[in-house]
Each structure stands twice: as C-alpha cells, then as structure tokens.
XYZ file of C-alpha atoms in Angstrom:
527
model
C 2.130 -9.990 -7.352
C 0.550 -7.086 -4.769
C -2.149 -8.916 -2.724
C -5.305 -6.529 -3.404
C -6.411 -4.642 -0.114
C -9.088 -6.200 2.231
C -12.267 -3.478 1.955
C -14.381 -5.969 3.801
C -16.804 -4.289 5.888
C -19.426 -5.048 8.275
C -22.596 -3.583 9.732
C -23.954 -4.270 12.867
C -27.459 -2.355 13.931
C -31.178 -3.366 15.150
C -32.250 -0.809 12.784
C -32.616 -2.523 9.453
C -32.811 1.005 7.791
C -29.806 2.043 9.595
C -27.705 -1.137 7.819
C -29.520 -0.825 4.297
C -28.547 3.015 4.388
C -24.765 2.299 4.524
C -25.035 -0.617 2.780
C -26.201 2.063 0.217
C -23.519 4.659 1.025
C -20.847 1.933 0.758
C -21.851 0.231 -2.185
C -22.615 2.278 -5.375
C -26.019 0.752 -7.125
C -25.380 0.007 -11.046
C -27.659 2.581 -13.650
C -30.547 0.233 -14.752
C -33.604 1.500 -16.517
C -35.750 2.557 -13.686
C -32.632 4.653 -13.376
C -32.535 6.217 -16.620
C -35.603 7.342 -17.058
C -36.083 8.834 -13.458
C -33.109 10.909 -14.999
C -34.495 11.741 -17.935
C -38.056 13.009 -16.866
C -35.718 15.539 -13.852
C -34.311 16.769 -17.360
C -37.553 17.427 -18.683
C -39.206 18.786 -15.696
C -36.444 20.697 -14.954
C -35.250 21.999 -18.441
C -32.039 21.116 -17.973
C -29.488 18.965 -19.686
C -29.683 15.209 -18.480
C -27.575 14.725 -15.673
C -28.199 11.260 -13.340
C -29.884 12.085 -10.090
C -26.906 9.378 -8.391
C -23.810 10.888 -9.193
C -21.274 7.699 -10.154
C -18.952 7.137 -7.645
C -15.517 8.738 -8.354
C -12.488 5.899 -8.925
C -10.917 7.315 -5.959
C -13.224 5.247 -3.422
C -12.643 1.827 -3.143
C -14.876 -1.162 -3.631
C -16.414 -1.662 -0.717
C -18.041 -5.616 0.619
C -20.278 -4.983 3.154
C -21.632 -7.836 5.321
C -25.067 -7.192 7.905
C -26.053 -7.532 11.835
C -28.770 -7.785 12.955
C -27.552 -7.520 16.908
C -24.308 -8.286 18.119
C -24.376 -12.260 18.545
C -25.225 -12.317 14.811
C -22.458 -10.183 14.084
C -19.741 -12.472 16.104
C -20.996 -14.861 14.382
C -20.043 -13.502 10.925
C -16.575 -12.114 12.585
C -15.939 -15.905 13.595
C -16.784 -16.886 10.026
C -14.378 -14.174 8.304
C -11.104 -15.535 10.602
C -12.114 -19.143 9.748
C -12.552 -18.204 5.635
C -9.239 -16.053 6.256
C -11.726 -12.778 5.022
C -11.501 -10.618 8.668
C -13.469 -7.511 8.518
C -11.029 -4.269 7.363
C -14.160 -2.135 8.911
C -16.618 -2.722 11.649
C -19.789 -0.329 11.742
C -21.376 -0.801 15.568
C -24.697 0.654 16.689
C -23.542 1.505 20.541
C -27.263 0.506 22.081
C -28.924 -2.440 20.981
C -31.148 -5.230 22.977
C -29.262 -8.049 24.259
C -25.533 -7.404 23.750
C -24.812 -3.490 23.581
C -22.107 -2.062 21.281
C -19.695 -2.265 23.952
C -20.402 -5.993 25.077
C -20.716 -6.652 21.234
C -16.916 -5.566 20.911
C -15.403 -6.733 23.567
C -16.656 -9.880 22.633
C -15.146 -9.449 18.574
C -11.946 -8.494 20.383
C -11.686 -12.480 21.438
C -11.336 -13.518 17.496
C -10.384 -9.949 15.711
C -8.105 -7.609 17.553
C -6.953 -5.779 14.575
C -10.052 -4.360 12.642
C -11.715 -1.343 12.931
C -14.124 -0.834 14.707
C -16.100 2.270 14.096
C -19.258 3.042 16.737
C -22.458 4.962 14.847
C -25.170 5.449 17.533
C -27.568 8.994 19.100
C -26.278 8.110 22.107
C -22.432 10.007 22.966
C -22.223 8.630 27.041
C -19.463 6.725 26.347
C -15.942 8.426 27.219
C -13.021 7.851 24.126
C -10.984 6.769 26.773
C -13.650 3.914 28.244
C -14.154 2.557 24.823
C -10.641 2.287 24.172
C -9.417 0.846 27.429
C -12.685 -1.794 26.543
C -12.286 -2.117 22.723
C -8.850 -1.679 21.664
C -7.068 1.415 20.529
C -7.873 0.906 17.028
C -11.714 2.498 17.431
C -13.509 5.213 15.763
C -16.697 7.365 17.002
C -19.359 8.732 15.050
C -22.798 10.487 16.370
C -26.304 10.521 14.432
C -27.161 11.788 12.264
C -24.590 11.091 9.952
C -24.061 12.065 5.518
C -23.365 9.647 3.516
C -19.913 11.768 2.623
C -19.329 11.381 6.541
C -19.827 7.221 6.161
C -17.882 7.407 3.066
C -14.335 8.992 4.642
C -14.674 7.026 8.035
C -14.923 3.560 5.743
C -11.925 5.479 3.746
C -9.344 6.378 6.294
C -10.416 3.132 8.408
C -9.812 0.532 5.621
C -6.883 2.644 5.006
C -5.470 2.277 8.606
C -6.442 -0.918 8.294
C -4.331 -1.974 5.403
C -1.432 0.071 6.094
C -0.819 -1.336 9.650
C -1.444 -5.112 8.171
C 1.366 -4.643 5.509
C 3.799 -2.958 8.179
C 3.109 -5.990 10.291
C 3.110 -8.986 6.871
C 6.728 -6.974 6.244
C 8.134 -6.566 9.687
C 7.327 -10.775 9.890
C 9.371 -11.242 7.267
C 12.559 -9.541 7.950
C 13.324 -12.721 9.559
C 12.459 -14.743 6.697
C 15.156 -12.535 4.380
C 18.975 -13.569 4.190
C 20.999 -10.363 4.757
C 24.484 -9.025 5.732
C 24.482 -6.983 9.020
C 24.582 -3.979 6.694
C 22.091 -4.385 4.608
C 20.315 -6.168 7.291
C 20.640 -2.860 9.375
C 19.179 -0.349 6.393
C 16.287 -1.992 6.629
C 15.537 -2.862 9.699
C 16.223 1.268 10.241
C 13.651 2.032 7.122
C 11.118 -0.079 9.366
C 11.492 1.573 12.595
C 11.301 5.199 11.355
C 7.803 3.638 10.612
C 7.119 1.976 13.677
C 8.195 5.295 15.500
C 5.749 7.178 12.587
C 2.938 5.066 13.793
C 3.709 5.601 17.520
C 4.263 8.400 17.870
C 7.909 9.661 18.097
C 10.546 10.986 16.523
C 13.429 8.889 18.635
C 13.699 5.358 19.005
C 16.851 3.758 19.212
C 17.727 -0.402 18.660
C 20.369 -2.009 20.149
C 22.024 -5.438 21.552
C 21.652 -5.966 25.070
C 24.961 -8.472 26.650
C 24.320 -10.679 29.389
C 26.547 -8.405 31.217
C 23.953 -5.640 31.101
C 26.681 -3.994 28.558
C 23.991 -1.873 25.928
C 25.801 -2.169 22.314
C 24.006 0.573 20.249
C 23.247 -0.643 16.198
C 21.241 2.648 15.039
C 18.996 4.939 16.602
C 15.964 7.550 14.997
C 16.822 11.330 16.219
C 18.318 12.925 19.260
C 17.349 10.015 21.686
C 20.411 9.431 23.978
C 20.414 13.283 24.848
C 16.791 12.481 25.962
C 17.368 9.592 28.139
C 20.699 8.144 30.081
C 21.083 4.825 28.633
C 23.495 3.899 32.078
C 20.674 4.809 34.212
C 17.965 2.659 32.271
C 20.437 -0.359 32.102
C 21.302 -0.418 35.758
C 17.495 -0.688 36.287
C 16.546 -2.813 34.012
C 19.545 -5.337 35.593
C 17.970 -4.818 39.075
C 14.521 -5.505 38.181
C 14.718 -7.743 34.379
C 11.201 -8.086 31.824
C 11.227 -11.162 30.964
C 11.718 -11.794 27.630
C 9.272 -11.314 24.429
C 7.964 -8.017 27.468
C 7.041 -5.063 26.063
C 6.956 -2.928 28.847
C 6.643 1.089 30.005
C 8.426 3.064 32.305
C 6.955 6.803 32.029
C 7.756 8.464 28.127
C 9.999 5.373 27.502
C 8.543 2.417 26.023
C 11.031 -0.566 25.851
C 10.922 -4.098 24.121
C 12.943 -6.803 24.511
C 13.667 -9.988 22.821
C 16.532 -12.866 23.886
C 19.804 -10.000 23.313
C 17.979 -7.557 21.645
C 15.958 -4.406 22.839
C 14.455 -1.120 21.407
C 13.801 1.939 23.327
C 11.291 4.247 21.911
C 11.052 7.517 23.470
C 6.882 9.193 23.836
C 6.500 12.897 22.675
C 4.445 12.530 26.018
C 3.301 10.841 29.022
C 0.968 8.694 27.910
C 0.024 4.466 27.770
C 0.584 3.056 24.983
C -2.015 1.231 23.809
C -2.223 -2.519 22.995
C -2.009 -2.208 19.061
C 1.346 -0.200 19.273
C 2.107 -2.192 21.623
C 2.074 -5.069 20.002
C 3.483 -3.651 16.777
C 6.610 -3.114 18.600
C 7.172 -6.082 20.437
C 6.515 -8.256 16.547
C 9.183 -5.679 15.260
C 11.862 -6.607 18.378
C 11.147 -10.230 17.868
C 11.099 -10.784 14.242
C 14.067 -7.807 14.136
C 16.354 -10.256 16.635
C 15.356 -13.894 14.117
C 17.094 -11.712 11.248
C 20.005 -9.906 13.183
C 20.881 -13.716 14.499
C 20.417 -14.657 11.011
C 22.593 -12.202 9.950
C 25.482 -13.061 12.654
C 24.398 -16.516 12.084
C 25.337 -15.951 7.765
C 28.404 -13.929 8.846
C 29.980 -17.178 11.182
C 28.809 -19.187 7.821
C 30.650 -17.709 5.868
C 34.121 -17.421 8.129
C 33.655 -20.980 8.429
C 33.409 -21.164 4.323
C 36.488 -18.809 4.244
C 38.547 -20.928 6.956
C 37.937 -24.119 5.169
C 39.391 -22.612 1.583
C 42.370 -21.436 3.489
C 42.758 -24.279 5.379
C 42.918 -26.512 2.250
C 44.949 -24.088 0.410
C 47.412 -24.278 3.644
C 46.971 -28.275 3.990
C 48.735 -28.315 0.546
C 51.713 -25.852 1.140
C 52.275 -27.781 4.430
C 52.805 -30.938 2.389
C 54.966 -29.293 -0.178
C 56.715 -27.220 2.839
C 57.533 -29.891 5.293
C 59.935 -31.868 3.344
C 62.009 -28.430 3.224
C 61.973 -27.562 6.544
C 62.592 -30.607 7.942
C 65.381 -30.368 5.314
C 67.114 -27.807 7.243
C 67.732 -29.483 10.717
C 69.066 -32.504 8.582
C 71.551 -30.042 6.875
C 72.270 -27.988 9.635
C 73.292 -31.715 11.520
C 75.176 -31.903 8.476
C 77.203 -29.279 8.949
C 78.232 -29.852 12.260
C 79.671 -33.674 11.687
C 81.359 -31.873 8.676
C 82.689 -29.280 12.312
C 81.301 -25.963 11.082
C 81.432 -24.266 14.310
C 78.814 -21.241 14.129
C 76.049 -19.731 16.398
C 74.451 -19.376 12.895
C 73.569 -23.118 13.019
C 71.851 -22.817 16.490
C 69.614 -20.248 15.072
C 69.350 -21.157 11.477
C 67.619 -24.735 13.632
C 64.935 -22.637 16.036
C 63.861 -20.816 12.226
C 63.198 -23.328 10.904
C 60.969 -25.146 14.336
C 59.819 -21.859 14.103
C 58.335 -21.889 10.188
C 57.031 -25.417 11.212
C 55.035 -24.293 15.107
C 53.739 -21.735 13.157
C 51.927 -24.500 9.673
C 51.142 -26.841 12.744
C 49.544 -23.552 14.714
C 47.439 -22.089 12.334
C 46.142 -26.028 10.636
C 45.489 -26.757 14.402
C 43.018 -23.673 14.768
C 41.413 -24.217 11.001
C 40.938 -27.670 12.820
C 40.094 -26.764 16.557
C 42.693 -29.075 17.652
C 42.305 -29.733 21.436
C 44.996 -28.595 23.007
C 48.197 -30.249 25.603
C 47.915 -29.259 28.168
C 51.076 -29.542 30.791
C 51.995 -27.199 33.695
C 53.801 -24.293 31.832
C 55.779 -21.487 33.600
C 54.322 -17.722 32.552
C 57.721 -15.816 32.516
C 58.939 -18.310 30.754
C 56.409 -18.599 27.873
C 55.826 -14.189 28.089
C 59.590 -13.953 27.450
C 59.816 -16.431 24.618
C 56.263 -14.766 23.090
C 58.613 -11.442 23.630
C 61.670 -12.970 21.961
C 59.752 -14.244 19.103
C 58.038 -10.794 18.349
C 61.691 -9.163 18.750
C 61.918 -9.653 14.918
C 58.718 -7.570 14.338
C 60.006 -4.696 17.079
C 63.812 -4.885 16.277
C 63.804 -2.658 19.530
C 62.086 0.499 18.181
C 59.289 0.050 20.820
C 59.795 -0.632 24.998
C 58.354 -3.767 26.945
C 58.075 -3.395 30.331
C 57.557 -6.863 32.095
C 55.785 -6.811 35.699
C 54.999 -11.040 36.014
C 54.944 -12.754 39.316
C 58.043 -15.322 39.407
C 56.359 -18.330 40.183
C 53.098 -18.247 38.145
C 51.941 -21.801 36.712
C 49.141 -22.786 33.933
C 48.674 -25.964 32.695
C 48.655 -25.471 28.718
C 50.050 -25.800 25.076
C 53.617 -23.709 25.363
C 53.773 -23.640 21.350
C 50.419 -22.333 21.466
C 50.410 -20.015 24.990
C 53.487 -18.252 23.386
C 51.979 -17.509 19.680
C 49.529 -15.827 21.879
C 51.540 -13.614 23.747
C 53.351 -12.956 20.150
C 50.504 -12.475 18.174
C 49.648 -9.889 20.741
C 52.118 -7.957 21.140
C 53.183 -8.033 17.260
C 49.329 -6.129 17.038
C 50.243 -3.705 19.423
C 53.985 -2.890 18.078
C 52.619 -2.780 14.650
C 50.007 -0.079 16.113
C 52.192 1.781 17.531
C 55.195 2.245 15.383
C 52.048 2.538 11.943
C 50.929 5.228 13.500
C 53.992 6.977 15.026
C 53.184 7.149 18.357
C 56.077 9.017 20.345
C 57.861 6.952 22.944
C 56.014 3.714 22.160
C 55.989 1.544 25.393
C 54.127 -1.554 26.193
C 53.684 -3.216 29.571
C 52.619 -6.546 30.412
C 51.795 -7.921 33.946
C 50.498 -11.145 35.070
C 49.821 -12.095 39.121
C 47.544 -14.553 40.310
C 43.978 -13.114 41.374
C 44.159 -13.255 45.213
C 41.836 -15.474 47.547
C 40.870 -16.844 43.748
C 42.714 -19.921 41.108
C 42.433 -17.993 38.120
C 45.924 -15.855 37.456
C 45.201 -12.658 34.927
C 48.070 -11.086 32.072
C 47.624 -7.862 30.790
C 49.124 -6.421 27.485
C 48.400 -2.807 27.479
C 50.415 0.194 24.666
C 50.643 3.870 24.823
C 48.850 3.849 21.552
C 45.388 4.910 19.921
C 43.805 2.041 21.160
C 40.983 -0.005 18.973
C 39.191 1.301 15.922
C 35.043 1.867 17.891
C 33.873 0.064 14.532
C 35.455 -2.881 15.154
C 35.806 -3.758 18.269
C 33.072 -6.208 18.861
C 34.231 -7.833 16.098
C 37.998 -7.755 16.992
C 38.444 -11.628 17.714
C 36.554 -12.911 14.050
C 38.810 -13.657 11.715
C 39.523 -11.399 8.734
C 39.170 -8.946 11.239
C 41.717 -5.637 10.146
C 42.405 -2.057 10.116
C 44.390 -0.015 8.838
C 47.653 -3.012 9.228
C 50.167 -2.931 6.885
C 50.952 -6.319 8.719
C 48.516 -9.114 8.581
C 45.738 -11.431 7.671
C 42.865 -10.142 9.964
C 43.184 -13.710 11.651
C 45.804 -13.611 14.832
C 43.274 -12.023 16.737
C 40.680 -15.283 16.341
C 43.316 -17.869 16.578
C 44.669 -16.522 19.945
C 40.996 -16.224 21.526
C 40.743 -19.522 20.079
C 43.860 -20.412 22.015
C 42.967 -19.613 25.466
C 39.091 -20.487 24.785
C 41.170 -23.557 24.687
C 42.771 -23.165 27.941
C 39.599 -22.733 29.892
C 40.425 -18.408 29.865
C 38.397 -15.643 27.827
C 40.001 -12.598 26.809
C 38.633 -9.062 26.364
C 39.776 -5.533 24.787
C 39.545 -1.925 26.404
C 40.424 1.016 25.775
C 42.490 2.786 28.529
C 45.115 5.288 27.265
C 45.579 2.785 24.218
C 44.918 -0.802 23.940
C 44.521 -2.806 27.025
C 44.224 -6.609 26.014
C 43.259 -8.891 29.577
C 43.296 -12.679 29.974
C 41.881 -14.696 32.559
C 43.288 -18.215 32.887
C 43.223 -21.378 35.590
C 46.148 -21.580 37.435
C 47.730 -24.019 39.572
C 50.204 -24.254 42.055
C 54.006 -24.000 41.296
C 55.940 -26.879 41.716
C-alpha cells in the first residue's frame, strides 16, 4: 500500500491574524447554514444565479493539516513533538521578525531536530540575502514577502509539500536498494535509474558510479552523460590517492563532487561551479552508502551461488570418482601384468602416465572444491614448467610455438602436481585462444626469474593473440567464467587462482599485445 503524502503544515508567526489567515487559505471551509444564506442573499441582491462567494477547493489541491505557534520557542516544541510522534511537518511558514527568537534563530533551532522540512519565510522585511538564509537555515528554504495573495500561499504550500514528498520518496528508494536481493545486472539497472533521478535533483546531467580498488585502480560501473570527456579520471584518482578522504565522506573539488563508501565512489560534475548544499550532499552520501551495500550484497549473492554450483559439481565428481577410481587404478595393474608377460612396448609407460594424469585431474579438482591445503616441498621451477608444457602438448600438437626463458636454479616450496597443472591450464587457455581466433604465427612466451634483492619470483605467460575480452576481465578468475571458447568449463582459471594463492602468491591478468598472466610466488634458495 502506498503511503499517503505528508501535507502537514506549521505556521509560526507572532500575529494571530496572519496565523489564522494562512490556516483559512490552506484548509477549506465547509458550507454552513450561514454561508448558504449569504450566498442566497447575494444572488437576490445582484440578480444573478445562485453562486457561492467562497469557491470550493479544486480536487488537485491537497488536504492540508495546519498547526500554529505564536513564537519561535512554541514552534520548536511543536517540531520536537512531531518528530517524536513520527509525524514531522512537511512545510513550515515562518515569520522573519518576531519578539524573542527571530525567524532566523528559530530556523536554526528547528534544524537541530528536523533538517528535512521545507521552511518558507513570509515577512514584510527582506533585509537578508537568500544566500545568508540558505547558509544558516539549509538549502530547503523559500522566501516570500508580505503582503501576499491567498493563491500565492496555496501555491507555495503545494510546491513545498510536493518537493518534500519527492525527496522523501527518493530517500526511501535509496535506503531500500541495500536490502533488495538482485543479481549484478539488474542491480546496475536499478542504480542507474536512481542515479539519474539524483543527478536531476543535484542539477547535473553528468555522473559516474565506479569502484575504487585498494591499489587506486578505478573500475567504471556505469555513467550518465559525457562525464569521462569532462574530467580526467587518472588525474582525479591521483589527487584522491595523495589526499584520500575518510570513508563515507562527501567532498567537492571545483565543479566535481565525489562521495566514497568503502570501495565505491560516485562522481558528479556540476553544470556551474557552485557549492553543493546540505540536502544535496546528504542524498548523494545516502546513495553512495546504500549503493555500496547493495553492490556488496550482489557480489556476496554471486559468490554464494558459485559456492552452491561448485558444491553440486563436487558431489557429482565425487560420485564419478567413486565409480572411476577402480578402473583408473586398474590401468597400472593391467600394464604391470603385461610387463610380467614380457610384453615390451613403449606404449606401456605412456598408458601408465595417462592413468596417473587422469587420477591427478580428479584429485586436483576435488581439492579445489574442498579447498584442501597444498603440500609444500622444494621443487624446481624449470622442471614444473617443462612438465606443464608437456601436459599441454596434447592440446597444442605443435601448432603454437612455445618459447621459454627460465632461470634454471629457481626453486619454490610447493605442490608439484598443482603447480604443473597451473602452468598447463594457462597454456591451454592461450593455445585455445590463439587457435580459435586463427592468429597468424601463434606464439607463447614463458619467463621465470627471481626479483633482484627480493625473496620472490615472477612467472609470466604471454601470447600474441587478441587479449582477454574487457567485459570478463574483472571476473576472469571467478568460477564458470568463459567466453568464445570451444573447450573448457570455466573452472580452469579459478583453479589456477586458488592454487597460486594457496602457495602464498598472486596472479594478475592484463592485455599487452596479447593476454599476459603474471604469477608472483615466494622463492627459496636453491639446494
């Protein structure tokens, strides 16, 4: 059920006549026997059809409720009570010159308890500038001089209550987004719609929502207008890096306003260089706060779904492993029996090796699902890279040139099987991309070296293909991510990422004349 609009009005004026007059303007009189008699007499005297002197209120005018106060202190008490009762005023008509607290001081006191009510100063003396009033009483204020016409008061009340309710609805919508469970695509559409409304209120046609990573790399989520042509994002991010704002802070730099919440940042470019007022900063901050929570919830939802998928896959693989373990183990039994029968063939060793590989694939996959800790023993990097290349050869078959530049004495503490499969998965991906895209003179370069004066090594695998599609770059190492591949399940890079992290390292992907994967791992001294 839609909540009724707030049309509650408070009139604060030391003149009773003014208070009663505004009340009479905003609240329609009901026809009484006396008023009907007056209307009848008028029709006889002026020889005209019977017509009421007091015209009934039109259906487009809200039904206002009006409370009155004779001074600022009395008005403040009514405001405080309205907040406690959960029925705040939408509009406050306030006289500027009153005994005791004047209108400005009264407004300042009211703002301590209610920053959202629309305040309209109605006074015969316009001795204060609107900038001074806004600076002290907030952005959501109006100013009207006496004497006034009834229609003016009605229009002021309608506009002020409409503005108040529009902002409250936008506020509620913004606050609600963090509790809505949506996937990232639908959430982005919702956030774009809300940001568009917010940009209209802030009076800008350019805004951008993005994610500022811990290393100050900015990732765009979406934008409104041509903001990226207007500002230099790299320069702006550099300024933020030099003097980072505190979390949940909204600040303005020249004609650019930005707000930050955790890793999420919103930029808005103002149409003209002016100081953004309190109410607009408040809504901007509220949007960033709840947008960040909503995006985080969507990411968590995605991870939970991935976990559920992996769990289901893991159960299926476990069942297959139960059925396949015996046939795979029997391979070596059968080759052993053949050797006992004096069968001499080079194929026997290859059959044993294939059986061992099949067993390792299942075991590694189950380890990935269960996140089993790796067994760390000293292993030679050149050896595991050679083994990885050998494992990938079935996919390659000599079609892609693989060039190595490996320090021969590099040693790391790790799980030999998992590191071999890490190299193999990266090579298989590169081979598939090069062959599927029919790259001329396909080539993969593998390098491995120890960083000078450091205790870690760097392994790079680079191809000369078209690179990683930009739309999957940020989710490349998530499970089930694949694009334009004829082979693969979308789990290869997720397994690679887990294995590298399990060894205390990290892996990064970028495009540099092809796809470039960089693995950084702890190194140990060669024996």
